[in-house]
mmCIF file of C-alpha atoms and ligand atoms in Angstrom:
data_model
loop_
_atom_site.group_PDB
_atom_site.id
_atom_site.type_symbol
_atom_site.label_atom_id
_atom_site.label_comp_id
_atom_site.label_asym_id
_atom_site.label_seq_id
_atom_site.Cartn_x
_atom_site.Cartn_y
_atom_site.Cartn_z
ATOM 1 C CA MET H 1 -0.102 0.171 -0.182
ATOM 2 C CA LEU H 2 2.765 2.266 0.880
ATOM 3 C CA ASP H 3 4.671 1.666 -2.644
ATOM 4 C CA ALA H 4 1.324 2.107 -4.074
ATOM 5 C CA LEU H 5 0.738 5.609 -2.378
ATOM 6 C CA HIS H 6 4.525 6.680 -3.597
ATOM 7 C CA SER H 7 3.743 5.826 -7.283
ATOM 8 C CA LEU H 8 0.662 7.490 -7.223
ATOM 9 C CA GLU H 9 2.087 11.075 -5.290
ATOM 10 C CA GLN H 10 5.011 10.365 -8.103
ATOM 11 C CA SER H 11 2.593 9.879 -11.310
ATOM 12 C CA ALA H 12 0.326 12.745 -10.108
ATOM 13 C CA LEU H 13 3.067 15.434 -9.564
ATOM 14 C CA ALA H 14 4.202 14.385 -13.101
ATOM 15 C CA GLU H 15 1.365 15.029 -14.804
ATOM 16 C CA LEU H 16 0.413 17.965 -12.711
ATOM 17 C CA ALA H 17 3.951 19.243 -14.422
ATOM 18 C CA ALA H 18 2.692 18.519 -17.542
ATOM 19 C CA ALA H 19 -0.359 20.541 -17.242
ATOM 20 C CA GLY H 20 0.542 23.479 -19.351
ATOM 21 C CA ASN H 21 -3.220 25.653 -19.406
ATOM 22 C CA PRO H 22 -6.362 25.717 -17.396
ATOM 23 C CA ASP H 23 -8.153 22.792 -18.795
ATOM 24 C CA ALA H 24 -5.683 20.306 -18.458
ATOM 25 C CA LEU H 25 -5.116 21.771 -14.975
ATOM 26 C CA GLU H 26 -8.947 21.189 -13.999
ATOM 27 C CA LYS H 27 -8.470 17.544 -15.733
ATOM 28 C CA TRP H 28 -5.738 16.780 -13.151
ATOM 29 C CA ARG H 29 -7.845 17.846 -10.353
ATOM 30 C CA ILE H 30 -10.739 15.420 -11.755
ATOM 31 C CA ALA H 31 -8.579 12.529 -11.662
ATOM 32 C CA PHE H 32 -6.316 12.970 -8.672
ATOM 33 C CA ILE H 33 -7.952 15.019 -5.673
ATOM 34 C CA GLY H 34 -11.444 15.236 -7.143
ATOM 35 C CA ALA H 35 -14.583 13.770 -4.971
ATOM 36 C CA ASN H 36 -14.057 10.428 -7.114
ATOM 37 C CA GLY H 37 -10.215 10.787 -7.942
ATOM 38 C CA GLN H 38 -7.543 8.134 -7.230
ATOM 39 C CA LEU H 39 -6.886 9.805 -3.861
ATOM 40 C CA LYS H 40 -10.151 9.175 -2.901
ATOM 41 C CA ASN H 41 -10.166 5.580 -4.185
ATOM 42 C CA ALA H 42 -6.862 5.332 -1.848
ATOM 43 C CA MET H 43 -8.734 6.533 1.198
ATOM 44 C CA ALA H 44 -11.478 4.108 0.693
ATOM 45 C CA GLY H 45 -8.782 1.008 0.782
ATOM 46 C CA LEU H 46 -7.869 2.302 4.210
ATOM 47 C CA LYS H 47 -10.118 0.244 5.622
ATOM 48 C CA ASP H 48 -8.813 -2.989 4.222
ATOM 49 C CA VAL H 49 -4.839 -2.097 5.437
ATOM 50 C CA PRO H 50 -4.510 -4.537 8.299
ATOM 51 C CA LYS H 51 -4.790 -2.950 12.002
ATOM 52 C CA ASP H 52 -1.197 -2.345 12.916
ATOM 53 C CA LEU H 53 0.120 -0.804 9.458
ATOM 54 C CA LYS H 54 -3.217 1.600 9.449
ATOM 55 C CA PRO H 55 -1.419 4.110 11.207
ATOM 56 C CA ALA H 56 1.501 4.428 9.036
ATOM 57 C CA VAL H 57 -0.699 4.067 6.157
ATOM 58 C CA GLY H 58 -3.072 6.888 7.419
ATOM 59 C CA LYS H 59 -0.250 8.976 7.805
ATOM 60 C CA ARG H 60 1.272 9.086 4.343
ATOM 61 C CA LEU H 61 -2.332 9.397 2.983
ATOM 62 C CA ASN H 62 -2.675 12.603 4.506
ATOM 63 C CA GLU H 63 0.906 13.379 3.520
ATOM 64 C CA VAL H 64 0.424 12.459 0.047
ATOM 65 C CA LYS H 65 -2.856 14.639 0.219
ATOM 66 C CA SER H 66 -1.601 17.734 1.357
ATOM 67 C CA ALA H 67 1.566 17.273 -0.892
ATOM 68 C CA LEU H 68 -1.199 16.905 -4.116
ATOM 69 C CA GLU H 69 -3.455 19.789 -2.918
ATOM 70 C CA SER H 70 -0.560 21.861 -2.206
ATOM 71 C CA ALA H 71 1.450 21.320 -5.488
ATOM 72 C CA TYR H 72 -2.233 21.870 -7.358
ATOM 73 C CA GLU H 73 -2.774 25.308 -5.555
ATOM 74 C CA THR H 74 0.923 26.647 -6.631
ATOM 75 C CA ARG H 75 0.328 25.155 -10.055
ATOM 76 C CA LYS H 76 -2.827 26.785 -10.318
ATOM 77 C CA SER H 77 -1.408 30.417 -9.285
ATOM 78 C CA ALA H 78 1.898 29.982 -11.472
ATOM 79 C CA LEU H 79 -0.804 29.248 -14.749
ATOM 80 C CA ALA H 80 -2.622 32.692 -13.323
ATOM 81 C CA SER H 81 0.436 34.689 -13.534
ATOM 82 C CA HIS H 82 1.040 33.636 -17.214
ATOM 83 C CA ALA H 83 -2.337 34.094 -18.317
ATOM 84 C CA PRO H 84 -2.641 37.902 -20.240
ATOM 85 C CA SER H 85 -4.031 40.625 -18.184
ATOM 86 C CA GLY H 86 -5.867 43.642 -19.354
ATOM 87 C CA PRO H 87 -8.647 43.470 -22.033
ATOM 88 C CA THR H 88 -8.643 41.000 -24.066
ATOM 89 C CA VAL H 89 -7.617 42.078 -28.015
ATOM 90 C CA ASP H 90 -9.614 41.118 -31.100
ATOM 91 C CA LEU H 91 -7.287 39.971 -33.251
ATOM 92 C CA THR H 92 -10.140 39.941 -36.015
ATOM 93 C CA GLU H 93 -11.394 43.191 -35.882
ATOM 94 C CA PRO H 94 -10.335 45.605 -38.980
ATOM 95 C CA GLY H 95 -7.518 48.264 -37.819
ATOM 96 C CA LEU H 96 -7.919 51.751 -38.080
ATOM 97 C CA PRO H 97 -6.890 53.275 -41.425
ATOM 98 C CA VAL H 98 -3.293 54.891 -40.814
ATOM 99 C CA GLY H 99 -3.326 58.532 -42.195
ATOM 100 C CA LEU H 100 -0.362 59.527 -44.525
ATOM 101 C CA GLY H 101 0.651 63.105 -43.915
ATOM 102 C CA ARG H 102 1.275 65.374 -47.128
ATOM 103 C CA ARG H 103 3.159 68.381 -48.310
ATOM 104 C CA HIS H 104 1.541 71.727 -47.621
ATOM 105 C CA VAL H 105 -0.055 73.148 -50.847
ATOM 106 C CA LEU H 106 2.661 75.921 -50.641
ATOM 107 C CA SER H 107 5.395 73.837 -50.251
ATOM 108 C CA ARG H 108 4.003 72.027 -53.447
ATOM 109 C CA THR H 109 3.364 75.115 -55.536
ATOM 110 C CA ILE H 110 6.841 76.413 -54.740
ATOM 111 C CA ASP H 111 8.317 73.235 -55.889
ATOM 112 C CA GLU H 112 6.085 73.130 -59.252
ATOM 113 C CA ILE H 113 6.895 77.088 -60.250
ATOM 114 C CA VAL H 114 10.716 76.546 -59.436
ATOM 115 C CA ASP H 115 10.183 73.752 -61.890
ATOM 116 C CA VAL H 116 9.028 75.421 -64.637
ATOM 117 C CA PHE H 117 11.478 78.038 -64.407
ATOM 118 C CA GLY H 118 14.214 75.391 -64.316
ATOM 119 C CA ARG H 119 12.974 74.442 -67.580
ATOM 120 C CA MET H 120 13.189 77.819 -68.803
ATOM 121 C CA GLY H 121 16.648 77.536 -67.983
ATOM 122 C CA PHE H 122 16.799 79.730 -64.462
ATOM 123 C CA ALA H 123 19.091 78.222 -61.922
ATOM 124 C CA VAL H 124 17.553 78.569 -58.024
ATOM 125 C CA ALA H 125 19.216 81.221 -55.531
ATOM 126 C CA ASP H 126 18.762 81.607 -51.817
ATOM 127 C CA GLY H 127 19.473 84.406 -49.868
ATOM 128 C CA PRO H 128 18.404 84.849 -45.637
ATOM 129 C CA GLU H 129 15.316 86.132 -44.340
ATOM 130 C CA LEU H 130 17.106 88.332 -41.910
ATOM 131 C CA GLU H 131 18.545 91.013 -43.857
ATOM 132 C CA ASP H 132 20.982 94.192 -43.648
ATOM 133 C CA GLU H 133 19.442 97.704 -44.970
ATOM 134 C CA HIS H 134 22.171 97.064 -47.739
ATOM 135 C CA HIS H 135 20.284 94.333 -49.787
ATOM 136 C CA ASN H 136 16.872 95.170 -48.952
ATOM 137 C CA PHE H 137 17.293 98.984 -49.594
ATOM 138 C CA ASN H 138 20.644 100.250 -50.621
ATOM 139 C CA ALA H 139 21.691 98.370 -53.136
ATOM 140 C CA LEU H 140 17.879 98.052 -54.715
ATOM 141 C CA ASN H 141 18.404 102.252 -55.252
ATOM 142 C CA ILE H 142 16.072 102.643 -51.860
ATOM 143 C CA PRO H 143 18.166 105.739 -50.326
ATOM 144 C CA ALA H 144 18.131 106.670 -46.803
ATOM 145 C CA GLY H 145 14.835 108.517 -46.290
ATOM 146 C CA HIS H 146 12.893 106.664 -48.819
ATOM 147 C CA PRO H 147 9.293 105.933 -47.514
ATOM 148 C CA ALA H 148 9.502 102.000 -48.170
ATOM 149 C CA ARG H 149 12.049 102.225 -45.222
ATOM 150 C CA ASP H 150 9.552 103.727 -42.810
ATOM 151 C CA PRO H 151 9.565 101.287 -39.363
ATOM 152 C CA ARG H 152 5.830 101.346 -39.824
ATOM 153 C CA ASP H 153 6.368 99.490 -43.012
ATOM 154 C CA ASN H 154 9.025 96.918 -42.228
ATOM 155 C CA PHE H 155 9.893 94.732 -39.209
ATOM 156 C CA TYR H 156 13.450 95.910 -38.096
ATOM 157 C CA LEU H 157 15.278 94.442 -35.560
ATOM 158 C CA ARG H 158 16.718 96.191 -32.451
ATOM 159 C CA GLY H 159 20.469 95.315 -31.771
ATOM 160 C CA ALA H 160 23.680 96.730 -31.762
ATOM 161 C CA TRP H 161 24.840 95.693 -35.190
ATOM 162 C CA ALA H 162 27.152 97.937 -37.339
ATOM 163 C CA GLU H 163 24.211 98.102 -39.755
ATOM 164 C CA ARG H 164 20.041 98.017 -38.500
ATOM 165 C CA LEU H 165 18.609 94.110 -39.395
ATOM 166 C CA LEU H 166 15.200 93.563 -40.829
ATOM 167 C CA LEU H 167 13.127 90.767 -42.059
ATOM 168 C CA ARG H 168 13.244 91.356 -45.685
ATOM 169 C CA THR H 169 10.180 92.403 -47.305
ATOM 170 C CA GLN H 170 11.119 90.964 -50.666
ATOM 171 C CA THR H 171 13.176 88.578 -52.346
ATOM 172 C CA SER H 172 14.693 91.250 -54.537
ATOM 173 C CA THR H 173 17.352 91.022 -51.937
ATOM 174 C CA VAL H 174 18.301 87.979 -53.579
ATOM 175 C CA GLN H 175 18.782 89.768 -56.829
ATOM 176 C CA ILE H 176 22.079 91.735 -55.183
ATOM 177 C CA ARG H 177 23.448 88.545 -53.438
ATOM 178 C CA ALA H 178 23.112 86.656 -56.753
ATOM 179 C CA MET H 179 25.045 89.464 -58.752
ATOM 180 C CA GLU H 180 27.581 90.215 -55.953
ATOM 181 C CA ALA H 181 28.182 86.156 -55.879
ATOM 182 C CA GLN H 182 28.596 85.446 -59.826
ATOM 183 C CA LYS H 183 29.583 87.478 -63.149
ATOM 184 C CA PRO H 184 27.040 87.853 -66.133
ATOM 185 C CA PRO H 185 25.510 86.327 -67.867
ATOM 186 C CA LEU H 186 23.269 85.116 -65.057
ATOM 187 C CA LYS H 187 19.555 83.450 -64.743
ATOM 188 C CA VAL H 188 17.872 82.528 -61.338
ATOM 189 C CA VAL H 189 15.115 82.455 -59.748
ATOM 190 C CA ALA H 190 14.573 82.379 -55.925
ATOM 191 C CA THR H 191 11.631 81.607 -53.520
ATOM 192 C CA GLY H 192 11.470 82.638 -49.651
ATOM 193 C CA ARG H 193 9.429 84.104 -47.205
ATOM 194 C CA VAL H 194 9.112 88.082 -47.081
ATOM 195 C CA TYR H 195 7.580 90.191 -43.892
ATOM 196 C CA ARG H 196 5.402 93.183 -43.907
ATOM 197 C CA PRO H 197 3.634 94.754 -41.025
ATOM 198 C CA ASP H 198 -0.086 94.461 -43.468
ATOM 199 C CA ALA H 199 -3.337 93.710 -41.877
ATOM 200 C CA HIS H 200 -4.083 90.583 -42.718
ATOM 201 C CA ASP H 201 -7.490 90.186 -45.348
ATOM 202 C CA ALA H 202 -8.202 87.694 -47.932
ATOM 203 C CA THR H 203 -5.514 88.924 -50.033
ATOM 204 C CA HIS H 204 -2.804 89.743 -47.682
ATOM 205 C CA TYR H 205 -0.836 88.311 -45.121
ATOM 206 C CA SER H 206 2.314 89.760 -42.665
ATOM 207 C CA MET H 207 4.204 86.874 -43.863
ATOM 208 C CA PHE H 208 4.037 85.659 -47.325
ATOM 209 C CA HIS H 209 6.248 84.000 -50.082
ATOM 210 C CA GLN H 210 7.587 85.600 -53.399
ATOM 211 C CA ILE H 211 9.634 83.794 -56.550
ATOM 212 C CA GLU H 212 12.098 86.346 -57.644
ATOM 213 C CA GLY H 213 13.369 86.208 -61.339
ATOM 214 C CA LEU H 214 16.555 87.706 -62.417
ATOM 215 C CA CYS H 215 18.315 87.699 -65.749
ATOM 216 C CA ILE H 216 21.187 89.414 -66.998
ATOM 217 C CA ASP H 217 23.045 89.130 -70.496
ATOM 218 C CA LYS H 218 23.589 91.188 -73.565
ATOM 219 C CA GLY H 219 20.834 92.554 -75.056
ATOM 220 C CA ILE H 220 18.601 91.554 -72.903
ATOM 221 C CA SER H 221 15.167 93.764 -73.642
ATOM 222 C CA MET H 222 11.374 93.999 -71.917
ATOM 223 C CA VAL H 223 10.106 91.312 -75.032
ATOM 224 C CA ASP H 224 12.480 88.790 -73.130
ATOM 225 C CA LEU H 225 10.759 89.909 -70.221
ATOM 226 C CA LYS H 226 7.266 89.661 -71.127
ATOM 227 C CA THR H 227 8.290 86.864 -73.077
ATOM 228 C CA ALA H 228 9.556 84.694 -70.026
ATOM 229 C CA LEU H 229 6.507 85.512 -67.669
ATOM 230 C CA LEU H 230 3.883 84.265 -71.001
ATOM 231 C CA GLN H 231 6.040 81.393 -70.861
ATOM 232 C CA PHE H 232 5.661 80.807 -67.587
ATOM 233 C CA ALA H 233 1.693 81.279 -67.161
ATOM 234 C CA ARG H 234 1.326 79.310 -69.759
ATOM 235 C CA ALA H 235 3.347 76.354 -68.822
ATOM 236 C CA TYR H 236 1.694 76.742 -65.455
ATOM 237 C CA PHE H 237 -2.107 77.994 -65.593
ATOM 238 C CA GLY H 238 -2.360 75.905 -69.202
ATOM 239 C CA PRO H 239 -2.298 77.177 -73.039
ATOM 240 C CA ASP H 240 -4.761 79.626 -72.871
ATOM 241 C CA ALA H 241 -4.030 82.055 -69.889
ATOM 242 C CA GLU H 242 -3.227 85.271 -71.272
ATOM 243 C CA VAL H 243 -0.687 87.952 -69.321
ATOM 244 C CA ARG H 244 -0.154 91.877 -69.410
ATOM 245 C CA LEU H 245 2.504 93.952 -68.022
ATOM 246 C CA ARG H 246 0.993 97.315 -66.583
ATOM 247 C CA PRO H 247 3.250 100.286 -66.353
ATOM 248 C CA SER H 248 3.914 100.775 -62.697
ATOM 249 C CA PHE H 249 7.140 101.993 -60.599
ATOM 250 C CA PHE H 250 9.483 100.169 -58.723
ATOM 251 C CA PRO H 251 12.912 102.059 -57.554
ATOM 252 C CA PHE H 252 15.405 98.996 -58.729
ATOM 253 C CA THR H 253 13.654 98.422 -62.420
ATOM 254 C CA GLU H 254 13.409 100.754 -64.922
ATOM 255 C CA PRO H 255 10.671 100.798 -66.886
ATOM 256 C CA SER H 256 8.798 99.210 -64.230
ATOM 257 C CA ALA H 257 5.329 97.127 -64.505
ATOM 258 C CA GLU H 258 3.153 95.069 -62.635
ATOM 259 C CA PHE H 259 2.847 91.662 -64.334
ATOM 260 C CA ASP H 260 -1.136 91.045 -64.570
ATOM 261 C CA MET H 261 -2.479 87.262 -65.697
ATOM 262 C CA LYS H 262 -6.000 86.722 -67.070
ATOM 263 C CA MET H 263 -7.879 83.752 -65.222
ATOM 264 C CA ARG H 264 -11.229 82.426 -64.647
ATOM 265 C CA ILE H 265 -12.554 83.286 -61.025
ATOM 266 C CA ARG H 266 -15.785 82.118 -60.824
ATOM 267 C CA GLY H 267 -16.700 82.026 -64.330
ATOM 268 C CA ASN H 268 -15.414 85.290 -64.846
ATOM 269 C CA LEU H 269 -12.285 85.982 -67.301
ATOM 270 C CA GLN H 270 -10.454 88.767 -64.751
ATOM 271 C CA TRP H 271 -6.918 90.397 -64.531
ATOM 272 C CA VAL H 272 -5.182 89.332 -61.627
ATOM 273 C CA GLU H 273 -1.940 90.949 -60.321
ATOM 274 C CA LEU H 274 0.674 88.656 -59.710
ATOM 275 C CA GLY H 275 3.684 90.978 -58.995
ATOM 276 C CA GLY H 276 5.774 93.564 -60.107
ATOM 277 C CA CYS H 277 8.733 93.330 -62.902
ATOM 278 C CA GLY H 278 11.086 95.713 -64.966
ATOM 279 C CA MET H 279 14.264 96.209 -66.447
ATOM 280 C CA VAL H 280 16.773 96.260 -63.823
ATOM 281 C CA ASP H 281 17.930 99.773 -63.250
ATOM 282 C CA PRO H 282 21.244 100.828 -64.353
ATOM 283 C CA ASN H 283 21.922 102.110 -60.992
ATOM 284 C CA VAL H 284 21.319 98.915 -59.573
ATOM 285 C CA LEU H 285 23.971 96.870 -62.091
ATOM 286 C CA GLU H 286 26.633 99.625 -60.922
ATOM 287 C CA ALA H 287 26.115 99.178 -57.597
ATOM 288 C CA VAL H 288 27.061 95.622 -58.023
ATOM 289 C CA GLY H 289 30.165 96.296 -60.254
ATOM 290 C CA ILE H 290 28.102 95.411 -63.527
ATOM 291 C CA ASP H 291 28.812 97.669 -66.608
ATOM 292 C CA PRO H 292 25.404 98.952 -67.946
ATOM 293 C CA GLU H 293 26.644 99.695 -70.942
ATOM 294 C CA VAL H 294 27.604 96.108 -71.487
ATOM 295 C CA TRP H 295 24.706 94.273 -69.709
ATOM 296 C CA THR H 296 21.137 94.383 -69.496
ATOM 297 C CA GLY H 297 18.638 92.459 -67.622
ATOM 298 C CA TYR H 298 15.233 92.103 -66.369
ATOM 299 C CA ALA H 299 13.835 90.760 -62.896
ATOM 300 C CA PHE H 300 10.231 90.038 -61.514
ATOM 301 C CA GLY H 301 8.504 89.178 -58.205
ATOM 302 C CA LEU H 302 5.620 87.638 -57.984
ATOM 303 C CA GLY H 303 3.388 86.633 -54.937
ATOM 304 C CA ILE H 304 3.439 82.816 -54.260
ATOM 305 C CA GLU H 305 -0.072 82.978 -52.147
ATOM 306 C CA ARG H 306 -1.613 84.740 -54.801
ATOM 307 C CA ILE H 307 -0.358 82.246 -57.732
ATOM 308 C CA ALA H 308 -1.530 78.994 -55.337
ATOM 309 C CA MET H 309 -4.731 80.980 -54.259
ATOM 310 C CA ARG H 310 -5.423 81.400 -58.275
ATOM 311 C CA ARG H 311 -4.274 77.836 -59.505
ATOM 312 C CA TYR H 312 -5.971 75.787 -56.782
ATOM 313 C CA GLY H 313 -9.392 77.842 -56.398
ATOM 314 C CA ILE H 314 -8.305 79.267 -52.796
ATOM 315 C CA ALA H 315 -10.323 82.163 -51.862
ATOM 316 C CA ASP H 316 -9.194 83.382 -48.584
ATOM 317 C CA ILE H 317 -4.958 83.785 -47.925
ATOM 318 C CA ARG H 318 -5.361 83.086 -44.591
ATOM 319 C CA TRP H 319 -6.582 79.558 -44.685
ATOM 320 C CA LEU H 320 -3.046 78.910 -45.658
ATOM 321 C CA PHE H 321 -1.770 79.176 -42.510
ATOM 322 C CA GLU H 322 -4.357 78.422 -40.224
ATOM 323 C CA ASN H 323 -3.154 74.577 -40.402
ATOM 324 C CA ASP H 324 -6.677 73.408 -40.603
ATOM 325 C CA ALA H 325 -6.354 69.753 -41.735
ATOM 326 C CA ARG H 326 -9.702 69.649 -43.169
ATOM 327 C CA PHE H 327 -8.623 72.552 -45.525
ATOM 328 C CA LEU H 328 -5.188 70.942 -46.439
ATOM 329 C CA ARG H 329 -6.221 67.533 -47.099
ATOM 330 C CA GLN H 330 -8.109 68.763 -49.949
ATOM 331 C CA PHE H 331 -4.583 69.365 -52.268
HETATM 332 C C1 FA5 B 20 8.114 93.618 -54.662
HETATM 333 O O1 FA5 B 20 7.876 93.110 -53.924
HETATM 334 C C2 FA5 B 20 8.867 93.784 -55.881
HETATM 335 N N1 FA5 B 20 10.052 93.368 -54.935
HETATM 336 C C3 FA5 B 20 8.868 92.991 -57.293
HETATM 337 C C4 FA5 B 20 9.494 93.259 -58.132
HETATM 338 C C5 FA5 B 20 10.578 92.341 -58.154
HETATM 339 C C6 FA5 B 20 9.224 94.491 -59.031
HETATM 340 C C7 FA5 B 20 11.444 92.670 -59.218
HETATM 341 C C8 FA5 B 20 10.665 94.692 -59.956
HETATM 342 C C9 FA5 B 20 11.394 93.689 -60.260
HETATM 343 P P1 FA5 B 20 5.280 94.176 -54.472
HETATM 344 O O2 FA5 B 20 5.275 94.974 -53.244
HETATM 345 O O3 FA5 B 20 4.325 94.522 -55.762
HETATM 346 O O4 FA5 B 20 6.357 93.794 -55.510
HETATM 347 O O5 FA5 B 20 5.097 92.424 -54.134
HETATM 348 C C10 FA5 B 20 4.686 91.985 -55.245
HETATM 349 C C11 FA5 B 20 3.680 90.547 -54.908
HETATM 350 O O6 FA5 B 20 3.530 90.098 -53.675
HETATM 351 C C12 FA5 B 20 2.318 91.149 -55.264
HETATM 352 O O7 FA5 B 20 1.831 91.566 -56.663
HETATM 353 C C13 FA5 B 20 1.464 90.298 -54.454
HETATM 354 O O8 FA5 B 20 0.931 89.247 -55.298
HETATM 355 C C14 FA5 B 20 2.429 89.471 -53.331
HETATM 356 N N2 FA5 B 20 2.076 90.542 -52.329
HETATM 357 C C15 FA5 B 20 2.536 91.867 -51.949
HETATM 358 N N3 FA5 B 20 2.018 91.776 -50.427
HETATM 359 C C16 FA5 B 20 1.598 90.961 -50.100
HETATM 360 C C17 FA5 B 20 1.003 90.537 -48.943
HETATM 361 N N4 FA5 B 20 0.972 91.243 -47.732
HETATM 362 N N5 FA5 B 20 0.761 89.094 -48.677
HETATM 363 C C18 FA5 B 20 0.243 88.546 -50.090
HETATM 364 N N6 FA5 B 20 0.734 88.674 -50.910
HETATM 365 C C19 FA5 B 20 1.384 90.154 -51.347
#
């Protein structure tokens, strides 16, 4: 009987160790320590044990019983601690769609415009947004005391620099930087942010973007300027695009013009101003050491927001800067 109890204990413990999930554990409990399990059977056999052996067998039965019961409890809590905690995940449930980001409509417009001018032979130039008065004014034939330098029309910075610094008001500063850096002939475009303390409305913002174009060569005339702007307009807005130059004034070009494009706005064909342009003033060429008797050139500066608004039918410039994903998602 004692041998039988020993082998019962051994096989019960071996099977318990092999029970790897709650179902197997429950089967084990029923088979070994349940109301009709093997241990109960062994206990029922006690009555047939000779009287003198009963105390030893009885003691051994109790030992095996508590050994198996405590082994069962230990195994049960070990299995429970490995069970997944927290809410159950339904792996069959469809996932949430991953929202892909996209480029801002202005970045996209800038790339598209630069691409068009690139195909027309313009290289890309660059300049800083924080400028000195030399590049924003002096070299552009805007002398001290000129109304364009009024502090109410510019974002000047306070500081102890040799020359006052300001946030550039136009990308024409890059014309000067390009001519300082390279000898003619040259043909460049530059895009970037410019800053003016303008009140915000549907077509004005205090920070906006311009694209500047500059072409210096021998024998360049107003015809080349108008041809370049027409080529750009047709490439970007379609073969029906019409352009017009309206006489105007800029200190750094002579003659100067406003560049208008005819566009269909809400069904009506209208002339829309996109920017300014003209022949580079001889004073500007001289200031950067280019001989105006040998070289001539044209320049233009267009508002990129206005171009994007026309191209994509955007009625209000402020929408471009509000970062409302519902608006931006459309482009
Ligand atoms: C200029 O800035 C000249 N530098 C353009 C130029 C370059 C002339 C080279 C000759 C030679 P203007 O101030 O007109 O010009 O601005 C050009 C364009 O910028 C405008 O036609 C308009 O499209 C855009 N613009 C001007 N102010 C704002 C503003 N507050 N918000 C949005 N766009 C603006």
